[in-house]
XYZ file of C-alpha atoms in Angstrom:
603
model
C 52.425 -110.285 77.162
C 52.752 -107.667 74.696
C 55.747 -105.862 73.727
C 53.656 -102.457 73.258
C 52.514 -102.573 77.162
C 56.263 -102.415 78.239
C 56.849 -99.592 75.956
C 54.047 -97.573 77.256
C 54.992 -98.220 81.041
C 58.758 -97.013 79.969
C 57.825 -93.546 78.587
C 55.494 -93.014 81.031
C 58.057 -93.645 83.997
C 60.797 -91.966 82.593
C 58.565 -88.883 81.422
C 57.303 -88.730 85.530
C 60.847 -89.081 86.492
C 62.315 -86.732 84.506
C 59.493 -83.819 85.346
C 59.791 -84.199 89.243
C 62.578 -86.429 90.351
C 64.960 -84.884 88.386
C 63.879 -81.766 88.646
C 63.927 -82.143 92.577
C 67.460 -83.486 92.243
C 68.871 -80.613 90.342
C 67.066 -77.515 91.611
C 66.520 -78.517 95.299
C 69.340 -80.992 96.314
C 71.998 -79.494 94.050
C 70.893 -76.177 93.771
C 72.029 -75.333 90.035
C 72.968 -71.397 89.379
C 71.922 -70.965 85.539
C 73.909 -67.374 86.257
C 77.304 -69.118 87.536
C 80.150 -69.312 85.018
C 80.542 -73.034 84.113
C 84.439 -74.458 83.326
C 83.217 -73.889 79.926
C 82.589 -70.432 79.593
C 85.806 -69.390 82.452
C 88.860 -71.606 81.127
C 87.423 -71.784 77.203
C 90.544 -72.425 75.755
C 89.469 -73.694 72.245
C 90.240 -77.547 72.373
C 88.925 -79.018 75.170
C 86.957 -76.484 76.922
C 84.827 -75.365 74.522
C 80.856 -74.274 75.449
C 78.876 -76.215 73.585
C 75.061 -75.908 72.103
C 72.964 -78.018 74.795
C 71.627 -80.214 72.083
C 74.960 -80.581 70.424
C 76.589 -81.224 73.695
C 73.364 -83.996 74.419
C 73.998 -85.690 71.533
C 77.897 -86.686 72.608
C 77.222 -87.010 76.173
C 74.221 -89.781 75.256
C 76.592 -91.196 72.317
C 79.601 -91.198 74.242
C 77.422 -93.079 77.726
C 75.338 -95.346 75.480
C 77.871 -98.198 74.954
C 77.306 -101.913 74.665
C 75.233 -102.213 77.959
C 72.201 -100.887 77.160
C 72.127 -103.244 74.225
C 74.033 -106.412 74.888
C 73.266 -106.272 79.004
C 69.117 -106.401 78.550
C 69.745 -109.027 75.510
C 71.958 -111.453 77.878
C 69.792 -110.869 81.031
C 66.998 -112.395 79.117
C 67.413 -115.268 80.282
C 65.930 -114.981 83.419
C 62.975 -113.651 81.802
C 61.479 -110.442 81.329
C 60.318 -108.720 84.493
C 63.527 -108.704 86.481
C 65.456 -106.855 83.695
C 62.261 -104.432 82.886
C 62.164 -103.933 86.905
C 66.020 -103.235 87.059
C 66.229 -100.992 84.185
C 63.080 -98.432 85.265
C 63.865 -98.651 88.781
C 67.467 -98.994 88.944
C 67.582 -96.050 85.820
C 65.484 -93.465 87.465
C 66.935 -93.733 91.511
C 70.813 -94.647 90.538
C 71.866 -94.541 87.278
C 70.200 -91.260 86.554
C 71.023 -89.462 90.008
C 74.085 -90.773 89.368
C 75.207 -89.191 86.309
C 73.877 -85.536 87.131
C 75.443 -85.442 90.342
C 78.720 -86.375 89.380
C 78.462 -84.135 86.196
C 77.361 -81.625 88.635
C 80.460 -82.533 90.938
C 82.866 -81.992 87.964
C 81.297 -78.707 86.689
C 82.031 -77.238 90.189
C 85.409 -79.005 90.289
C 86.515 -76.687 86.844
C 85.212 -80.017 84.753
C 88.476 -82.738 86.213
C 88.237 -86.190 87.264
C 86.462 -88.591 89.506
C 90.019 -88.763 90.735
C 90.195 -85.365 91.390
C 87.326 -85.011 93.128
C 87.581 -87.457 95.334
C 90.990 -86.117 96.371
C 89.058 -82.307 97.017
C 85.955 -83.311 98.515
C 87.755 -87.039 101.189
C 91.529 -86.784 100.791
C 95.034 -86.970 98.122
C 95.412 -90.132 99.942
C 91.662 -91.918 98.682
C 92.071 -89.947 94.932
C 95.393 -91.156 94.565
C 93.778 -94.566 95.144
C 90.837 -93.784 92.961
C 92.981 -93.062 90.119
C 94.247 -96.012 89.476
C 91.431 -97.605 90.100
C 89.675 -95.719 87.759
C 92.586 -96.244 84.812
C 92.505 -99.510 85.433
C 88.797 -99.782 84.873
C 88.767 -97.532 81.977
C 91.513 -99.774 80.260
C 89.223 -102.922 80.954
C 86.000 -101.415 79.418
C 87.600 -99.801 76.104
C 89.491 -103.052 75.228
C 85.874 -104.712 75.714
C 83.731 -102.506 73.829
C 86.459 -102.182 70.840
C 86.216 -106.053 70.889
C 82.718 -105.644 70.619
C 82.963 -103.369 67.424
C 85.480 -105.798 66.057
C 83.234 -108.812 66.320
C 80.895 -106.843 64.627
C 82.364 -105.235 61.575
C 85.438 -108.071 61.446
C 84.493 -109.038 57.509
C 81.339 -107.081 56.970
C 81.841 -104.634 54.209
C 78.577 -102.758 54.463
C 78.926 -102.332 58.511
C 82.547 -101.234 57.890
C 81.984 -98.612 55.136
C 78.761 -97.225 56.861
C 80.681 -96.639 60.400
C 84.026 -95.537 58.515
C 82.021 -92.959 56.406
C 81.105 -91.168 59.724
C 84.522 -89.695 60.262
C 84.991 -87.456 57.347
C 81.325 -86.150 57.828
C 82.156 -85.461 61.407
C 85.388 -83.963 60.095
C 82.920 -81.865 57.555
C 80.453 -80.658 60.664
C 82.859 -79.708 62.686
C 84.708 -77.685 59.932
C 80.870 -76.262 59.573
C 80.065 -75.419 62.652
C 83.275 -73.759 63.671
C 84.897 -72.261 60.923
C 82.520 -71.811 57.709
C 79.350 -70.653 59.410
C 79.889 -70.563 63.311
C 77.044 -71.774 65.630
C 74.849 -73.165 62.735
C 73.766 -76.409 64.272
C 70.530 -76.876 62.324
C 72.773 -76.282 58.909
C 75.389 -78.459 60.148
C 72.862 -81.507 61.545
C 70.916 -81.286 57.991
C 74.252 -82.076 56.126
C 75.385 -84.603 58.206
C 72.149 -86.590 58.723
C 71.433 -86.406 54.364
C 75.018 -87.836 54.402
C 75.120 -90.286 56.799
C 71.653 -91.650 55.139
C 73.568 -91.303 51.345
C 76.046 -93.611 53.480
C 73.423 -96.254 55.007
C 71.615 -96.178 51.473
C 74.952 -96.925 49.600
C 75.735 -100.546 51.856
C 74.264 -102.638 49.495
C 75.944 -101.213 46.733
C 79.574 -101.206 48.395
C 79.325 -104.750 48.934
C 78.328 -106.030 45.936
C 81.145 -103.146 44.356
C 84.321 -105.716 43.603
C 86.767 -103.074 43.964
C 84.818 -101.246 47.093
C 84.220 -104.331 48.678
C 87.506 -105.653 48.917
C 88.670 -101.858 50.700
C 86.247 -102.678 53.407
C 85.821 -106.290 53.732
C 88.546 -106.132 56.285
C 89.612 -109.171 58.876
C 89.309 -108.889 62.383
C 93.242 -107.762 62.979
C 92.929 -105.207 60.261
C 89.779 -103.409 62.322
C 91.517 -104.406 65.628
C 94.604 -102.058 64.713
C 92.014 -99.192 63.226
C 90.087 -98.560 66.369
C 93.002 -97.891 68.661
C 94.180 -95.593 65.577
C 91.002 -93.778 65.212
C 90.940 -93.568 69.256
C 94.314 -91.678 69.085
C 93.038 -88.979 66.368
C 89.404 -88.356 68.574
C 91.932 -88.102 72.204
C 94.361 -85.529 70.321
C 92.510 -83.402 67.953
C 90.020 -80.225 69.095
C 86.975 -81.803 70.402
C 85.123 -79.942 68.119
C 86.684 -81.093 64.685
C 85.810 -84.923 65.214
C 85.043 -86.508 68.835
C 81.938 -83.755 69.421
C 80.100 -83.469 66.160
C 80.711 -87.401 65.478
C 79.022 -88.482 68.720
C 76.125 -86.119 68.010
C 75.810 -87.388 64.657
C 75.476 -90.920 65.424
C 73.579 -89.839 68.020
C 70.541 -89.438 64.629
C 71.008 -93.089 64.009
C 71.140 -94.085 67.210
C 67.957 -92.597 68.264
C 66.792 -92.368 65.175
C 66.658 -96.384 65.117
C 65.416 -97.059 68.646
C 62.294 -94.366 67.731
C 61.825 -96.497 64.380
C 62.404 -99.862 66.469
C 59.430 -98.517 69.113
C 56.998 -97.241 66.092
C 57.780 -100.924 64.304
C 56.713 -102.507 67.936
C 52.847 -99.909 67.752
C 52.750 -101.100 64.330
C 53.409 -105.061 64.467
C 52.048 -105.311 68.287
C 54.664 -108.294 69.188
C 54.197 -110.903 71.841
C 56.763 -111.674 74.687
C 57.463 -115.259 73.545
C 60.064 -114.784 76.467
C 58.373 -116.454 80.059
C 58.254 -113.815 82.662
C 60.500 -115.443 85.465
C 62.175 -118.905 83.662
C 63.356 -121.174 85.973
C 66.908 -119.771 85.546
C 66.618 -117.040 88.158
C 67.910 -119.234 90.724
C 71.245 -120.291 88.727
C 72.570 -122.734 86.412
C 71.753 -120.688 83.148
C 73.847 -122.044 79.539
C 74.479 -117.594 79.470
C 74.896 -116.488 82.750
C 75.741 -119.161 85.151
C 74.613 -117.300 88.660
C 71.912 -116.630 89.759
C 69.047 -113.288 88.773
C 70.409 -111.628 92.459
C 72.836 -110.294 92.087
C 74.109 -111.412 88.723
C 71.343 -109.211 87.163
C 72.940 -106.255 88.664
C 76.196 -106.834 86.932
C 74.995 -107.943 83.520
C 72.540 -105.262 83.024
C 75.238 -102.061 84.018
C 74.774 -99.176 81.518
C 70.895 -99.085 80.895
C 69.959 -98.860 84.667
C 73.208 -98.138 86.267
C 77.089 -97.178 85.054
C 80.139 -96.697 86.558
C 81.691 -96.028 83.015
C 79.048 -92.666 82.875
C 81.323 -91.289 85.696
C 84.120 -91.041 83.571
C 81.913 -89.431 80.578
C 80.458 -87.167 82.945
C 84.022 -85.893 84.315
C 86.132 -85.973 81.195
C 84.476 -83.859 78.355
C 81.079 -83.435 79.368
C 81.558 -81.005 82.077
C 84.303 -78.739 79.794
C 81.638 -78.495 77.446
C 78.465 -77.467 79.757
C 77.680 -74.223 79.047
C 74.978 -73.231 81.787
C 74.438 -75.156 84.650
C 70.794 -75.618 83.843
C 71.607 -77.857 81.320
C 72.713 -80.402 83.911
C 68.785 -81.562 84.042
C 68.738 -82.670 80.260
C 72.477 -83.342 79.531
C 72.710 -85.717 82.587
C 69.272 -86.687 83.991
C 67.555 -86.539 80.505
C 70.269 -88.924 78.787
C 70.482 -91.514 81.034
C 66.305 -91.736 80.679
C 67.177 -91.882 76.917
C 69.703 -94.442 77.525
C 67.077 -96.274 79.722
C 64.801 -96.685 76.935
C 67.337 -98.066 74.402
C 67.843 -101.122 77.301
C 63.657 -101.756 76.920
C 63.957 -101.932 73.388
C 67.009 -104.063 73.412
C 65.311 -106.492 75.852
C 61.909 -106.308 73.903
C 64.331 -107.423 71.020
C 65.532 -110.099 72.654
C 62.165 -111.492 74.255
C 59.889 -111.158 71.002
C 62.228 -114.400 69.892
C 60.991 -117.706 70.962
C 62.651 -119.034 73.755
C 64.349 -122.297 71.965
C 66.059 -119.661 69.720
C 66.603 -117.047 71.631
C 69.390 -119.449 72.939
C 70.143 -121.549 70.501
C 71.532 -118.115 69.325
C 73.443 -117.333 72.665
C 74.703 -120.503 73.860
C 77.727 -122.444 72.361
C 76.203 -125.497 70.999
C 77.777 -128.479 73.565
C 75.968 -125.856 75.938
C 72.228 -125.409 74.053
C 72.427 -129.365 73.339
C 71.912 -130.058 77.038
C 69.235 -127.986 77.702
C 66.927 -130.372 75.596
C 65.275 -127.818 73.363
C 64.603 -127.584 69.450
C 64.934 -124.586 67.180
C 61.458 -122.867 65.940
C 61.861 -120.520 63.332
C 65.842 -120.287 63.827
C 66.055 -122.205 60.382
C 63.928 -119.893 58.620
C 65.518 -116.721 60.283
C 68.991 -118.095 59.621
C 67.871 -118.624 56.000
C 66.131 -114.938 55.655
C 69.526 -113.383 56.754
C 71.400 -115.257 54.699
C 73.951 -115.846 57.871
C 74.472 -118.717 59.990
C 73.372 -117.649 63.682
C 73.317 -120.777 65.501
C 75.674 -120.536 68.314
C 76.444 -117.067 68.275
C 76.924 -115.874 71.940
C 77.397 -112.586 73.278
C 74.290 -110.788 72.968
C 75.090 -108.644 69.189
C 73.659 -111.260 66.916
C 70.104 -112.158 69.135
C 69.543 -108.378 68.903
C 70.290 -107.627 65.947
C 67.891 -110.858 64.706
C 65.193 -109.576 67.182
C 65.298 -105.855 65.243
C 65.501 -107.363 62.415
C 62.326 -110.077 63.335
C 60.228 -106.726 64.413
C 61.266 -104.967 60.920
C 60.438 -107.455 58.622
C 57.143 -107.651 60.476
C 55.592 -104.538 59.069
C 53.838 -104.465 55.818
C 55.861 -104.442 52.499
C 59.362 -104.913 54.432
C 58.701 -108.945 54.838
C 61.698 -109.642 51.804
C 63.682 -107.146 53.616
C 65.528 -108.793 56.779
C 68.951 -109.291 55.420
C 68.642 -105.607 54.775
C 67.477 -104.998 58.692
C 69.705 -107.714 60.527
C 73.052 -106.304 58.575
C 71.923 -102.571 59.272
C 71.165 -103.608 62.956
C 74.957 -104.763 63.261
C 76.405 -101.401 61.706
C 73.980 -100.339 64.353
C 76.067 -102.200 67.380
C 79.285 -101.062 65.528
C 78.356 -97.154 65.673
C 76.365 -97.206 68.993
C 79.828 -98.406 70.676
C 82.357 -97.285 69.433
C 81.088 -93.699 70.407
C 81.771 -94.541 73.879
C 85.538 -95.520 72.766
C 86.444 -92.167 71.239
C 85.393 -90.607 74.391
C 86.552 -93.012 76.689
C 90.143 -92.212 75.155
C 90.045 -88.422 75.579
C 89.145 -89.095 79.176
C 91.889 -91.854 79.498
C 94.299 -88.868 78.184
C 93.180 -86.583 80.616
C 93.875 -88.907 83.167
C 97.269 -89.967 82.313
C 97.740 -85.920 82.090
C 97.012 -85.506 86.212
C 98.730 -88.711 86.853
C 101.885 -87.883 85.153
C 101.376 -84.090 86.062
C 101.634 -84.910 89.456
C 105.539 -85.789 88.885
C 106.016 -83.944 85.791
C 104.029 -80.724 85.600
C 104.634 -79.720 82.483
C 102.188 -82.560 81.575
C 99.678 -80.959 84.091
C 99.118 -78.267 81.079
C 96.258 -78.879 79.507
C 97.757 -77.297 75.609
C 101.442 -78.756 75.904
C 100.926 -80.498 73.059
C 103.917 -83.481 73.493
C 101.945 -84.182 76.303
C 98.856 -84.718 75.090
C 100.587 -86.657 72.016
C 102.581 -89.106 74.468
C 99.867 -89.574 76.882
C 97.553 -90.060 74.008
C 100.149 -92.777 72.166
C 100.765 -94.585 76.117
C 96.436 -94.886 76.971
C 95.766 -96.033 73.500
C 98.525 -98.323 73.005
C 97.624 -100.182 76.084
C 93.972 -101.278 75.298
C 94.884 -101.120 71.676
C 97.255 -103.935 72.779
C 94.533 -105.942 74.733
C 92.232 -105.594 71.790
C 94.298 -106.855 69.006
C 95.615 -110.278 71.135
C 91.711 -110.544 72.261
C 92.992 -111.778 75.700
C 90.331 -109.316 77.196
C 87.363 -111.506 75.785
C 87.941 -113.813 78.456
C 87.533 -111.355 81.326
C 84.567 -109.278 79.792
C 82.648 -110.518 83.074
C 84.882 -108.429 85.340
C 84.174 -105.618 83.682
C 80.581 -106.050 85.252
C 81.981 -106.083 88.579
C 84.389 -103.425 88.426
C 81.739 -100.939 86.214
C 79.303 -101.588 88.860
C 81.615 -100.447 91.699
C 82.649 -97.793 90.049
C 79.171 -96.734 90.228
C 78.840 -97.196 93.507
C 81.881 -95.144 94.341
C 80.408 -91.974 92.153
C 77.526 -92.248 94.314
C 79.182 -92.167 97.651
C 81.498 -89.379 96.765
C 78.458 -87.182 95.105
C 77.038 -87.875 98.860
C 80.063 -86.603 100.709
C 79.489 -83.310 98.038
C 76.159 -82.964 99.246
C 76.857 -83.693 103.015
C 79.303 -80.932 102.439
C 76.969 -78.174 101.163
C 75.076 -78.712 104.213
C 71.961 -80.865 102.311
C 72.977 -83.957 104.262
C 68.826 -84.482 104.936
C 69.046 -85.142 100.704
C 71.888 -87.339 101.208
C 70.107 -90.607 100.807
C 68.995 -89.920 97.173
C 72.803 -91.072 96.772
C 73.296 -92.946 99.524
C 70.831 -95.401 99.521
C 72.052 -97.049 95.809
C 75.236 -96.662 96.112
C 75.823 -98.360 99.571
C 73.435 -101.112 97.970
C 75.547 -101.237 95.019
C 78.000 -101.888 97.143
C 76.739 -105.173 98.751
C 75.323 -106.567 95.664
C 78.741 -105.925 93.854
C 81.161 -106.922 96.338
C 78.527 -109.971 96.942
C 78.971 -110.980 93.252
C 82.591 -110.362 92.800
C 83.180 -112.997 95.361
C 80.667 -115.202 93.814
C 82.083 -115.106 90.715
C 85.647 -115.663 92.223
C 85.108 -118.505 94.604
C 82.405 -120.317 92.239
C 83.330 -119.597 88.689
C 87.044 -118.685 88.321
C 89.245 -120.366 90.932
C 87.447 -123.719 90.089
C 87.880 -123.074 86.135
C 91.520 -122.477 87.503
C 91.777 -119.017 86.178
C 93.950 -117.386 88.573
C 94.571 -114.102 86.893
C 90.819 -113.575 86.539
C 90.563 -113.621 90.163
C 93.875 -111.969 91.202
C 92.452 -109.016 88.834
C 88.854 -109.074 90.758
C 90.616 -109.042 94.029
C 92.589 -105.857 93.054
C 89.863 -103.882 92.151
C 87.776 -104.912 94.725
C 90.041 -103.930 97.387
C 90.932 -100.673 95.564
C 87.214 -99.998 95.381
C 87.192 -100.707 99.244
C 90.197 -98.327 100.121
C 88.302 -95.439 98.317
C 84.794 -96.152 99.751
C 85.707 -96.604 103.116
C 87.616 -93.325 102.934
C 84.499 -91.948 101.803
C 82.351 -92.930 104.732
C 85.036 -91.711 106.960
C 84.491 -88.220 105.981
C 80.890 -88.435 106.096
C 81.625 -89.197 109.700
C 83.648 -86.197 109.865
C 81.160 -83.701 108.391
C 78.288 -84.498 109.543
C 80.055 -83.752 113.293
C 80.721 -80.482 111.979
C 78.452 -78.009 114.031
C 79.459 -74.744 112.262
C 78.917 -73.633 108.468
C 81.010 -71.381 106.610
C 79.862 -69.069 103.380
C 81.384 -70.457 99.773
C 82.370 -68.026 97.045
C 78.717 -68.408 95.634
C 77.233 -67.288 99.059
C 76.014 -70.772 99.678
C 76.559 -72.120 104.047
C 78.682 -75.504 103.354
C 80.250 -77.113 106.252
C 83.695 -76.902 105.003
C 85.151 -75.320 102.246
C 86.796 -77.348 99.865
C 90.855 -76.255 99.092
C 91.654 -75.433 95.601
């Protein structure tokens, strides 16, 4: 099959969806005022509420969502072939992960722009927020300590990568001094000098690693850039979101884009063939990458791309402070997680344009890839072109960045050119995820702020600043801790699990919201995936307990599953008990914006 059809059937899919779908969502079933007051605009206060330029404010919300899933998720899903990932991403994208997103950024912006947490204690009960809380810290813990592990495998001993991703801080530091202070509101001045600087910084790779005295500055181990990410998390959690955490996501938001729309024009240049089967006979288990089975272990491995419970905590930490008309929702929330959709086709395209043989001799350890009785192809030659050795190289990074690189080289006059592609794919990985980690931080601050608030209230304050420092200094230091032992590696599956739940849970609460406002005959656009979410997940949580971690005899694995499953059951079956409870309410009652809802949340 070719690689260009799969493209064409993306766009068109996600243009549709986007035009009427989303449109429905957001105008009918939410019923967006563009004349209400967002959190933005009514509690500005400089540093974390700040209304932002809708492009601007697309740019971080897209950088700070699109994580390692939508590239490492498609690339390890694979192998079960082609179709069930491409079905999963531009199904599951447009009905759940989409919906998802707006209408829990939509839940937040009503909500004066707090917490799932928060939330769910306003719209169920304290008892079920208090729950989700911890749930939800727990969760965001697990997924920063992966993804920084991520960007450490990545840049660990890479000069160029390092240099390129490092240089994006003091240009971020320069836009937002731009944009805010020099000349105020001049986004197109601001996104000319920081695109001609980041490409000055892509252009100048080369050169920095060949540099003797450069190259030693950033050819930095893997516990030097393990103890720089938690420090660079700090600085984007306590300064104004506007000086660094906002103008760097939208920033590498240019690159990030910017290289998916050169990956697709590379694939309508070079026409490339799926060398990947359809189906392989590893959809029904036993796979050397992901031992289960395609259902439901596709639904876990493929999470941000089609589905994330990670984009709940985006979409109710800065996002909403920064939403300046609640028209925006559409194309902040609906129109990035399309965006995000398309990166996962390209990243499985990527993946699949490799022949089979080396598409895992790549991702499977090499005791594993020896019993599956196969012979590299052109993994010789590719290893050779690269100049690296990329036998046995699991996890998804290097396969994708090889596959970019394979498409790249492909078109005319850039054949000598893939060492050039495959290291500027892996600064790629670095920068595409470790925008979700600077974000992911602020929001683990703002958490620890309500949690500790709730005992303390000076922390409750949103510009004490001792509170922001120490709960800045407590969130960081504990998945800066997991990240520089690297005992989170070993539990990077659970994160699948727990993500996916989360997911599930910002679905069900967005349906008690819109049970609430008195659209329960809408209620299924929420209901429907997020109940199912809940089956599949819970299904392969218990898979992946009883078949892969008790018999590998690693108990903590599955005492850490079991705990946030059954904190993901406490808040979801309070959830459906207040369904139960409004939808026996007879009588409506007028909101504040004139609206009948059949009860009126407290504040």
């Amino acid at each position: 099959m070719n690689a260009l059809t799969l493209v064409f059937a993306a766009l068109c899919v996600f243009a549709i969806a986007y035009r009427f779908y989303g449109l429905f969502l957001t105008r009918t079933v939410l019923g967006v005022k563009p004349g209400r007051p967002t959190p933005a605009v009514r509690m500005a206060d400089g540093h974390d509420y700040v209304e932002t330029n809708k492009y601007v404010l697309f740019g971080h919300h897209f950088a700070a969502i699109a994580a390692a899933g939508p590239l490492l998720g498609p690339v390890l899903a694979a192998q079960f072939g082609y179709l069930p990932g491409t079905l999963w991403i531009l199904v599951g994208c447009v009905v759940a992960g989409a919906v998802h997103d707006t209408v829990v950024l939509f839940a937040s912006v009503r909500h004066k722009g707090q917490s799932l947490a928060y939330i769910a204690s306003k719209e169920i009960d304290k008892f079920t927020g208090s729950v989700a809380s911890f749930a939800v810290l727990f969760i965001l813990i697990l997924t920063l300590a992966g993804l920084s592990i991520a960007v450490v495998n990545a840049m660990h001993d890479s000069a160029w990568g390092t240099f390129t991703v490092f240089a994006t801080i003091p240009i971020a530091l320069l836009m937002g001094v731009y944009l805010h202070v020099w000349r105020d509101g001049d986004v197109k001045g601001a996104s000319i000098i920081g695109v001609v600087l980041l490409a000055l910084a892509i252009l100048a790779g080369p050169y920095v690693v060949e540099h003797p005295v450069l190259s030693s500055w950033f050819n930095m181990s893997r516990h030097t850039i393990a103890l720089s990410i938690p420090v660079y998390g700090f600085a984007a959690s306590v300064l104004p979101v506007w000086l660094l955490l906002c103008p760097r996501d939208y920033l590498s938001t240019y690159l990030k884009i910017g290289t998916i729309a050169a990956l697709a024009v590379g694939i309508f240049w070079v026409h490339p063939t799926l060398q990947m089967e359809a189906i392989t006979p590893f959809v029904n288990g036993g796979g050397p990458i992901i031992p289960g089975a395609v259902f439901p272990f596709l639904f876990i491995t493929i999470a941000c791309g089609a589905l994330s419970g990670f984009h709940a905590i985006i979409a109710t930490g800065t996002t909403p402070k920064m939403i300046g008309n609640e028209r925006d929702l559409l194309f902040v929330g609906y129109g990035a997680m399309l965006t995000e959709g398309f990166v996962a086709i390209m990243a499985l395209i990527a993946a699949c344009v490799l022949v089979p043989a080396d598409y895992f001799a790549i991702n499977s350890a090499p005791a594993v890839y020896a019993k599956l009785g196969m012979t590299p192809v052109d993994l010789p030659h590719l290893a050779q072109a690269v100049g690296e050795n990329i036998q046995g190289r699991p996890g998804g990074a290097v396969s994708l960045a090889v596959g970019m690189a394979h498409i790249f080289s492909s078109i005319p006059f850039m054949e000598h050119l893939m060492s050039y592609w495959y290291h500027f794919a892996i600064m790629f990985e670095a920068v595409f995820i470790l925008t979700a980690v600077d974000t992911g931080t602020r929001v683990g601050r703002f958490f620890l702020q309500e949690m500790i608030g709730t005992v303390v209230p000076k922390f409750a304050e949103k510009r004490w600043m001792p509170g922001i420092l120490i709960t800045s200094a407590l969130f960081t230091a504990s998945w800066g801790y997991l990240v520089y032992t690297g005992d989170i590696s070993t539990i990077w599956p659970l994160f699948g699990m727990s993500n996916q739940l989360l997911a599930a849970v910002g679905l069900l609460i967005g349906t008690t919201m819109i049970i609430r406002m008195n659209k329960a005959k809408y209620a299924w656009m929420t209901a429907i995936p997020g109940l199912s979410m809940v089956v599949i997940t819970f299904w392969a949580g218990y898979l992946n307990v009883m078949n892969n971690y008790l018999p590998k005899g690693l108990y903590l694995l599955s005492s850490l599953a079991i705990i946030v499953m059954c904190l993901m059951a406490v808040v979801i079956v309070g959830t459906v008990k207040r369904w139960m409870q409004l939808l026996a309410i007879q009588k409506t009652v007028t909101d504040e914006d004139g609206e009948e809802v059949l009860q009126v949340v407290t504040e």
